[in-house]
C-alpha positions as CSV (number, residue, x, y, z in Angstrom):
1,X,25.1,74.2,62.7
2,X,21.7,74.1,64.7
3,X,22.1,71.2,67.8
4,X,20.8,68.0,66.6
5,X,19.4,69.1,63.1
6,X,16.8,71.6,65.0
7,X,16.4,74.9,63.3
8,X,13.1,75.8,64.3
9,X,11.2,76.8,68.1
10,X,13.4,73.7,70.0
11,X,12.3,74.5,73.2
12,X,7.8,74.5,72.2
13,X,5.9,71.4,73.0
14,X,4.2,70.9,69.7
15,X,0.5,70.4,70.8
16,X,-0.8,67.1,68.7
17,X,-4.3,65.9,68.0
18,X,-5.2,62.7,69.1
19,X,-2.8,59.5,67.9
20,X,-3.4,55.9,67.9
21,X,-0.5,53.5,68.0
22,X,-0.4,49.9,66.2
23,X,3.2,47.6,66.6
24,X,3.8,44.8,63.8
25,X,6.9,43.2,63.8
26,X,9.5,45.8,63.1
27,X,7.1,49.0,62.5
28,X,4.7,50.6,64.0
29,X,1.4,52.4,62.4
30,X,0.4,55.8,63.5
31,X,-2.7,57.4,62.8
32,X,-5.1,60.2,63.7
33,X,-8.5,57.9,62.8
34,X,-10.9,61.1,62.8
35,X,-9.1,62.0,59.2
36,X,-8.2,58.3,58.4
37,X,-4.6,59.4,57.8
38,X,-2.0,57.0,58.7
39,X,1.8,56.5,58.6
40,X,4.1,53.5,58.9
41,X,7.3,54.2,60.8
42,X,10.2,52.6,62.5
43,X,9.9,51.6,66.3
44,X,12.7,54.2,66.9
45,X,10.9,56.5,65.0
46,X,7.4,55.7,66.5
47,X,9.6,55.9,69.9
48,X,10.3,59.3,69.3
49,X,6.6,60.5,68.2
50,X,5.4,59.1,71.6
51,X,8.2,61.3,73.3
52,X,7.0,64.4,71.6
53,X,3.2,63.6,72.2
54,X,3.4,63.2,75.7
55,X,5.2,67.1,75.6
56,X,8.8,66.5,75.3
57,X,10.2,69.4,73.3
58,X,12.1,68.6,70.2
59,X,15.2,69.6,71.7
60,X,14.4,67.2,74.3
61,X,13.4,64.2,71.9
62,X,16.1,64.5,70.3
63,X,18.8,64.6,72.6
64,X,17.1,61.1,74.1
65,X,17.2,60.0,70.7
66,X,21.0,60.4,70.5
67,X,21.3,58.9,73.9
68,X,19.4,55.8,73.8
69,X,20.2,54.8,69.5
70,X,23.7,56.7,69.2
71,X,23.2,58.2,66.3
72,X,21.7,62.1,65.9
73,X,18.0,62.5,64.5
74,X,17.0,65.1,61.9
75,X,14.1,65.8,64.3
76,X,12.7,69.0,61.9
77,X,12.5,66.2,59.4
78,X,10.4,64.2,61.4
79,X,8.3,67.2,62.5
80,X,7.9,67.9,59.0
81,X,6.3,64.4,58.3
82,X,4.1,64.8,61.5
83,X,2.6,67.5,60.1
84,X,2.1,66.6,56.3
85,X,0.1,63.9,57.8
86,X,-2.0,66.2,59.9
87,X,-0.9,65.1,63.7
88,X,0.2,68.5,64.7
89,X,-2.0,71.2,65.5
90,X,-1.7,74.4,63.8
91,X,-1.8,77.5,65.5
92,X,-5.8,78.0,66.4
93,X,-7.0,74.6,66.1
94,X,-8.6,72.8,68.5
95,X,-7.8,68.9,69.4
96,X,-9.8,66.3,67.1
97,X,-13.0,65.3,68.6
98,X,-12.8,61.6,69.4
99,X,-16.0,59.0,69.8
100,X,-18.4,56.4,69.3
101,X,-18.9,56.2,65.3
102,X,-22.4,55.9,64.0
103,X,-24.1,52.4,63.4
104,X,-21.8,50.9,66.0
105,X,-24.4,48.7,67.6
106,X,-26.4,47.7,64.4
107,X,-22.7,46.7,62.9
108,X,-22.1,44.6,65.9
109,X,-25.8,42.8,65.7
110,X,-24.9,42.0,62.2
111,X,-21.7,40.1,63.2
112,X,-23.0,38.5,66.2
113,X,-23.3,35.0,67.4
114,X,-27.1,34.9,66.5
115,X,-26.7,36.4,62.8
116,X,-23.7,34.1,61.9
117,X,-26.4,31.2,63.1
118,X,-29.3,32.9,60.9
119,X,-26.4,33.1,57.7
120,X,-25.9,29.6,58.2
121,X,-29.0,28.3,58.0
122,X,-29.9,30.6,54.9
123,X,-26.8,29.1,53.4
124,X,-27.9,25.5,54.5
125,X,-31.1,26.1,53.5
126,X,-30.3,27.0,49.6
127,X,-27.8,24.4,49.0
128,X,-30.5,21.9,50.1
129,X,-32.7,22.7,47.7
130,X,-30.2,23.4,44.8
131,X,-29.5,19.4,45.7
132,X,-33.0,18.7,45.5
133,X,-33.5,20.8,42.5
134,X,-30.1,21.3,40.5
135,X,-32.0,23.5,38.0
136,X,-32.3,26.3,40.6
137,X,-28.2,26.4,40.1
138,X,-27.9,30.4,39.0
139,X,-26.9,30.1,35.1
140,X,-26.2,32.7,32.4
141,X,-29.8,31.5,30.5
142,X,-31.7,32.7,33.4
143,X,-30.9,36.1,31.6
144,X,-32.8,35.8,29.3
145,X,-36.4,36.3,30.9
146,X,-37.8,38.8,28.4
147,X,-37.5,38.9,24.8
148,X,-37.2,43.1,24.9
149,X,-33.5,44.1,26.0
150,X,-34.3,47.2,27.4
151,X,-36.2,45.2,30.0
152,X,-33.5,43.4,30.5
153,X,-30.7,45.7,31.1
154,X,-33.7,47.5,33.6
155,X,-34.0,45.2,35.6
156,X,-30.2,44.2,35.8
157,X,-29.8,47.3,36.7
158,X,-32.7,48.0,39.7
159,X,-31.1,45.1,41.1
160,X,-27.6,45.5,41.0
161,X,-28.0,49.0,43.3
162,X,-29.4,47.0,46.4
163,X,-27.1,44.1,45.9
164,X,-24.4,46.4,46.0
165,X,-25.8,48.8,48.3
166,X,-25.6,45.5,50.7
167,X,-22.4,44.0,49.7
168,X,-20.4,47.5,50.4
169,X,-22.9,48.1,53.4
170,X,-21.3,45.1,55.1
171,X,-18.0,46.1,54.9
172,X,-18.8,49.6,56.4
173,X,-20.6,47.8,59.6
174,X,-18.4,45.4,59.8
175,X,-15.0,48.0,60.3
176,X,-17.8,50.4,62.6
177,X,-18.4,47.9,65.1
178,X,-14.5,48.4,65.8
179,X,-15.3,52.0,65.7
180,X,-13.9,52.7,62.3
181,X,-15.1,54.9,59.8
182,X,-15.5,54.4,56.2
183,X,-16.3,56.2,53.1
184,X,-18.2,55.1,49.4
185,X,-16.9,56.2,46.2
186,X,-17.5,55.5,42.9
187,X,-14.2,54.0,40.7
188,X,-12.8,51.3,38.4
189,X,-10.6,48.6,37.7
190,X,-9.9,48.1,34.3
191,X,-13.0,48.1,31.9
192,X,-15.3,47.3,35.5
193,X,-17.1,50.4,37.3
194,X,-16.9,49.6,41.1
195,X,-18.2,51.1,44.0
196,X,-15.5,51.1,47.2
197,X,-15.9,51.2,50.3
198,X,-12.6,53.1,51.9
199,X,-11.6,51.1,55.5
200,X,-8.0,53.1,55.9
201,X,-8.7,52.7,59.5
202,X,-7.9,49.4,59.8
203,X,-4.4,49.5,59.2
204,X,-4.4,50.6,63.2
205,X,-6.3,47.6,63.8
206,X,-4.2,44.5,65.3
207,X,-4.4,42.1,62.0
208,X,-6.6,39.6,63.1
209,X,-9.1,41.4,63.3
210,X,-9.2,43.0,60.0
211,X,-10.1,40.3,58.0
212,X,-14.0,40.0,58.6
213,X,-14.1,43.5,57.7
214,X,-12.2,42.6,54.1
215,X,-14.7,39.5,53.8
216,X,-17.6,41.4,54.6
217,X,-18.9,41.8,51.3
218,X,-18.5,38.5,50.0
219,X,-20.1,37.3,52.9
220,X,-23.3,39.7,51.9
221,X,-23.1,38.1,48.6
222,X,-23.2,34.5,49.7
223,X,-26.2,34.9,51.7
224,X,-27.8,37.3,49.1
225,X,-27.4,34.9,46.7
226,X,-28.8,32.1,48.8
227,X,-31.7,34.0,49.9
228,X,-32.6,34.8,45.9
229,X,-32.4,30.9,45.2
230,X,-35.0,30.2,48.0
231,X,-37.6,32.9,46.7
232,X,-36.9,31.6,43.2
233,X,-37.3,28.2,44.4
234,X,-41.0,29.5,46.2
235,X,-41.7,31.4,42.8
236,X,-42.2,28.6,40.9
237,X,-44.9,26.9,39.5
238,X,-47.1,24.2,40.1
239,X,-44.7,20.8,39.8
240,X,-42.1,23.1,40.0
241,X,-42.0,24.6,36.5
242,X,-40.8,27.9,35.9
243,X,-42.2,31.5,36.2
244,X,-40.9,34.9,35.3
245,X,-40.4,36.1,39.0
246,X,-38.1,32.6,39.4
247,X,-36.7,33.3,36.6
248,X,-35.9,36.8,37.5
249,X,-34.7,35.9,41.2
250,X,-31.7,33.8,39.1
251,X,-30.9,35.4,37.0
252,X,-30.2,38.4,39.7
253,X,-28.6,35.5,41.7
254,X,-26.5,34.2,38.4
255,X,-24.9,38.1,38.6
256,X,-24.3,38.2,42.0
257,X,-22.5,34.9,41.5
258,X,-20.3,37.1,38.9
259,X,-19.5,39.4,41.5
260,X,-18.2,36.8,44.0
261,X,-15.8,35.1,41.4
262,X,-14.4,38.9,40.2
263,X,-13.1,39.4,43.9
264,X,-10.8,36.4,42.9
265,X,-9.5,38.8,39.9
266,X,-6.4,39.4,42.6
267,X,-4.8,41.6,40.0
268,X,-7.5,44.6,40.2
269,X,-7.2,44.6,43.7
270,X,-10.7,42.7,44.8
271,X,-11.3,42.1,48.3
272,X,-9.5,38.9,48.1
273,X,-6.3,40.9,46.9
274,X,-6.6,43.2,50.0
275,X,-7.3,39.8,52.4
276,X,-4.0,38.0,50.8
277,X,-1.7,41.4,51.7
278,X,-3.1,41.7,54.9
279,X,-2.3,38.2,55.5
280,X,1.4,38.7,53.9
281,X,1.8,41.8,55.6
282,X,1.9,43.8,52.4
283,X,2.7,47.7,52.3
284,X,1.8,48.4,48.5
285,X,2.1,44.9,46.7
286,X,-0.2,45.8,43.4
287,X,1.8,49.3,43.0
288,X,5.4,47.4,44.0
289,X,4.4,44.5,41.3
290,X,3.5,47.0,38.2
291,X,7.0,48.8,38.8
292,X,8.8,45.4,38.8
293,X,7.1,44.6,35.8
294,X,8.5,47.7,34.6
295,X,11.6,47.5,35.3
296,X,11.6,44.2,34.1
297,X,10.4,45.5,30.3
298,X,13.4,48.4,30.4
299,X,15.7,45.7,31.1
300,X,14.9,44.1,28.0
301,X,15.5,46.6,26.0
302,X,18.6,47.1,27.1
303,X,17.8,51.0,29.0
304,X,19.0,50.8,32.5
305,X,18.5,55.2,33.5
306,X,15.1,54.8,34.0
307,X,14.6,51.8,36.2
308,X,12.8,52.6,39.6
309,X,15.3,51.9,43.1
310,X,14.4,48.2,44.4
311,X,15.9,49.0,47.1
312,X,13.2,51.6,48.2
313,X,10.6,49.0,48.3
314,X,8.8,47.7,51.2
315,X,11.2,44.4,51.7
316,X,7.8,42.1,51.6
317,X,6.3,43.9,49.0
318,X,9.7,43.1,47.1
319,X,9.3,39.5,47.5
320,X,5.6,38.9,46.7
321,X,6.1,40.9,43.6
322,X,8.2,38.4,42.0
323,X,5.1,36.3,41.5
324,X,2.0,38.6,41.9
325,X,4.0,40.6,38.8
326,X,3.2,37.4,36.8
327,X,-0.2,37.2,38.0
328,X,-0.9,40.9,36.9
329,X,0.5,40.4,33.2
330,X,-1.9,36.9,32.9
331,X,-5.0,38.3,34.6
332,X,-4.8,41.6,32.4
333,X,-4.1,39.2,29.3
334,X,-7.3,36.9,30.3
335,X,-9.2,39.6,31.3
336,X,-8.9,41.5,27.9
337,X,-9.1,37.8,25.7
338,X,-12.5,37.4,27.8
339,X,-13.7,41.1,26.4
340,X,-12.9,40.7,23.1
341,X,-13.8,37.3,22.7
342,X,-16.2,36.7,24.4
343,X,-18.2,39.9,25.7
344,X,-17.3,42.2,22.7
345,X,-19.3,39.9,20.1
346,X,-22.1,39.5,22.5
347,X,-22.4,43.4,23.4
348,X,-22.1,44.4,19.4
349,X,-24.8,41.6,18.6
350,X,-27.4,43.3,21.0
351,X,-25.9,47.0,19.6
352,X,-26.5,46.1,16.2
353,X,-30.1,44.3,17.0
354,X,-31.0,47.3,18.6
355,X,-29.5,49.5,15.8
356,X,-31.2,47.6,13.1
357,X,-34.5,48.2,14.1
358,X,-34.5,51.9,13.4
359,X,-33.3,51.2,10.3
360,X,-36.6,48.5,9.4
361,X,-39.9,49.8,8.2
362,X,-41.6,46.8,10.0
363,X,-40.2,48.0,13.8
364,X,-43.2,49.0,15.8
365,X,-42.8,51.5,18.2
366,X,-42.4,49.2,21.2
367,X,-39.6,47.8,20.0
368,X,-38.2,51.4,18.9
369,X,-39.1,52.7,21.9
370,X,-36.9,49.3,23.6
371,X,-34.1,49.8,21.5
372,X,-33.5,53.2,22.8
373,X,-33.9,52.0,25.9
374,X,-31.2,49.2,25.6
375,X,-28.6,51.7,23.6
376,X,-28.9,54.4,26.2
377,X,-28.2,52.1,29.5
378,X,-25.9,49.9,27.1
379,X,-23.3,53.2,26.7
380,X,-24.0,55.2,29.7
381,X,-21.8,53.1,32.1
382,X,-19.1,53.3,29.4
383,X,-19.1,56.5,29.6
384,X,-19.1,56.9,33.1
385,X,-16.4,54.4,33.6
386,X,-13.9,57.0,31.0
387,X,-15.1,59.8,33.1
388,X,-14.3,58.2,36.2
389,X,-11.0,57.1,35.1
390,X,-9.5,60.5,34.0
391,X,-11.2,62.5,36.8
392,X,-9.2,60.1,39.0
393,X,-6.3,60.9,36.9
394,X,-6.6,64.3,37.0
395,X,-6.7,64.5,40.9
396,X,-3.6,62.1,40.9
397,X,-1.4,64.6,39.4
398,X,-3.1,67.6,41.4
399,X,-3.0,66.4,45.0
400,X,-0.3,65.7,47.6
401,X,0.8,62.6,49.1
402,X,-0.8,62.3,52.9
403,X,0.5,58.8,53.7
404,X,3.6,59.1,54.6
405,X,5.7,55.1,54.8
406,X,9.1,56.0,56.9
């Protein structure tokens, strides 16, 4: 039987790319932040991955492995992990190119003393006036500023893409003025198309300072929202009445106010679900909680052979899932009442409004031409959401695991 578990080139340095090191409590997180892959391993383990990347051999790692824990290390095993997660060079390939990430300084004049002063008094500012004037409170009849849907849904819709632009903007500066990286992509949770902002980097990040770049957003949305209440509150009228570009400004305000409360929707994984984990120390808690819930549902009915190992779970992941489970089945159950009786009416109102006009011989061709308008933007984030969701699917059964948790 090979020496310690070694069956492969014992005596070769095994050349790495560069690796960054973050201890928590009892593990350790090792990444290679140029791909943004990361794993979470044992301090013996990360003890070990130090030993080989400073040039010990494996025969040499793991022979100080036996003698400093007593016990012998599969070390091919571990070498195998290393490179599933990409920290070993292959044969040709040169070491990753470290450096300064782009928009470093603009993310750290964002988040400087002189902006947080300017956010405040924005914030200030808009509360004031919403004292003053309580009807410049963002409400859902501010929607209504046009009596043509299509118009409507347009400009809903011109606005959402800088609001959002901003709101996912913010967490991208905010993690690159640590020198993280980040990546946009388009998804969903549940019936909602999202737009995320991927900050995988900060798992090597010591924990306090993660959380401004989990906040980020809603931070952006605040101030957004404050900001559209003081041009709203300039719009208007003389003695204060309202116009259709104050009108407007709320109603874009009332949506972004949407978008603040839906990060508190902790069970599809908002920013404020990521902010509570971080805070708990959470490996996996939304994934952890949906295979409680399932074993929970095979218990009652009485079939035991298919009930996923407990014991595998991260042990704090384990614990929170005993009541985030709960939170998962009530927020799914809310969120669903809220569509069907609430949205669902509204949505096949407008749908059958818009419908009914092509179907009338008095419809002039504005409100035909509206109409399809309305139907087409009313369907086409449907459809995108579906497409979305089983292209996400379909590359969940296709690709391989590259975070590895030891």
């Amino acid at each position: 039987m090979p020496e310690h578990g070694i069956r492969s080139a014992p005596d070769t340095p095994l050349p790495f790319h560069p690796l960054v090191y973050l201890e928590d409590g009892e593990e350790v997180t090792i990444g290679r932040p140029d791909t943004d892959s990361y794993g979470i391993f044992p301090v013996d383990g990360a003890h070990l991955v130090r030993r080989l990347e400073a040039g010990a051999t494996p025969s040499q790692a793991a022979h100080w492995y036996c003698a400093e824990y007593g016990e012998q290390v599969d070390i091919d095993d571990i070498i195998g992990a290393l490179r599933e997660l990409g920290f070993v060079r292959e044969e040709g390939e040169e070491p990753a190119q470290t450096g300064p990430v782009r928009w470093q300084r603009l993310g750290r004049a964002l988040f400087s003393p002189p902006a947080w002063i300017c956010y405040g008094l924005i914030t200030a500012w808009a509360l004031w006036r919403v004292i003053r004037s309580p009807d410049l409170v963002p409400a859902a009849e501010d929607m209504l500023f046009s009596e043509y849907y299509a118009v409507i849904s347009l400009v809903m819709l011109v606005a959402a893409v800088p609001l959002i632009a901003v709101h996912e903007a913010f967490h991208a500066l905010a993690a690159r003025r640590l020198g993280l990286g980040s990546k946009t992509r388009l998804s969903h949770r549940f019936y909602f198309l999202v737009v995320e902002t991927a900050l995988d980097g900060l798992v090597a990040v010591e924990r306090r300072k993660r959380y401004l770049p989990i906040v980020a957003g809603m931070v952006a949305d605040v101030v957004l929202v404050c900001l559209l209440i003081t041009v709203a509150d300039a719009a208007r009228g003389p003695g204060g009445g309202e116009t259709t570009a104050s009108r407007v400004c709320l109603a874009v305000a009332f949506a972004a106010v949407l978008r603040v409360l839906w990060q508190f929707f902790l069970y599809l994984r908002t920013d404020v679900y990521v902010l509570i984990t971080t805070m708990l120390g959470c490996v996996d808690l939304h994934t952890t909680s949906v295979r409680l819930l399932r074993n929970r549902f095979l218990r009652l009915r009485g079939r035991t052979e298919g009930l996923a190992d407990e014991s595998l779970w991260h042990p704090v992941d384990r614990r929170a899932a005993r009541w985030y489970s709960w939170l998962i089945v009530a927020g799914y159950t809310f969120s669903l009442s809220t569509f069907l009786l609430a949205l669902a009416p509204v949505f096949v109102e407008m749908v059958s409004g818009a419908v009914s006009r092509f179907g009338g011989e008095g419809s002039s061709w504005v409100e035909l031409l509206d109409s399809s308008a309305f139907l087409i933007m009313a369907f086409w984030q449907t459809a995108l959401t579906i497409w979305i969701a089983a292209r996400e699917r379909l590359r969940g059964r296709a690709s391989r695991t590259r975070h590895v948790i030891g």
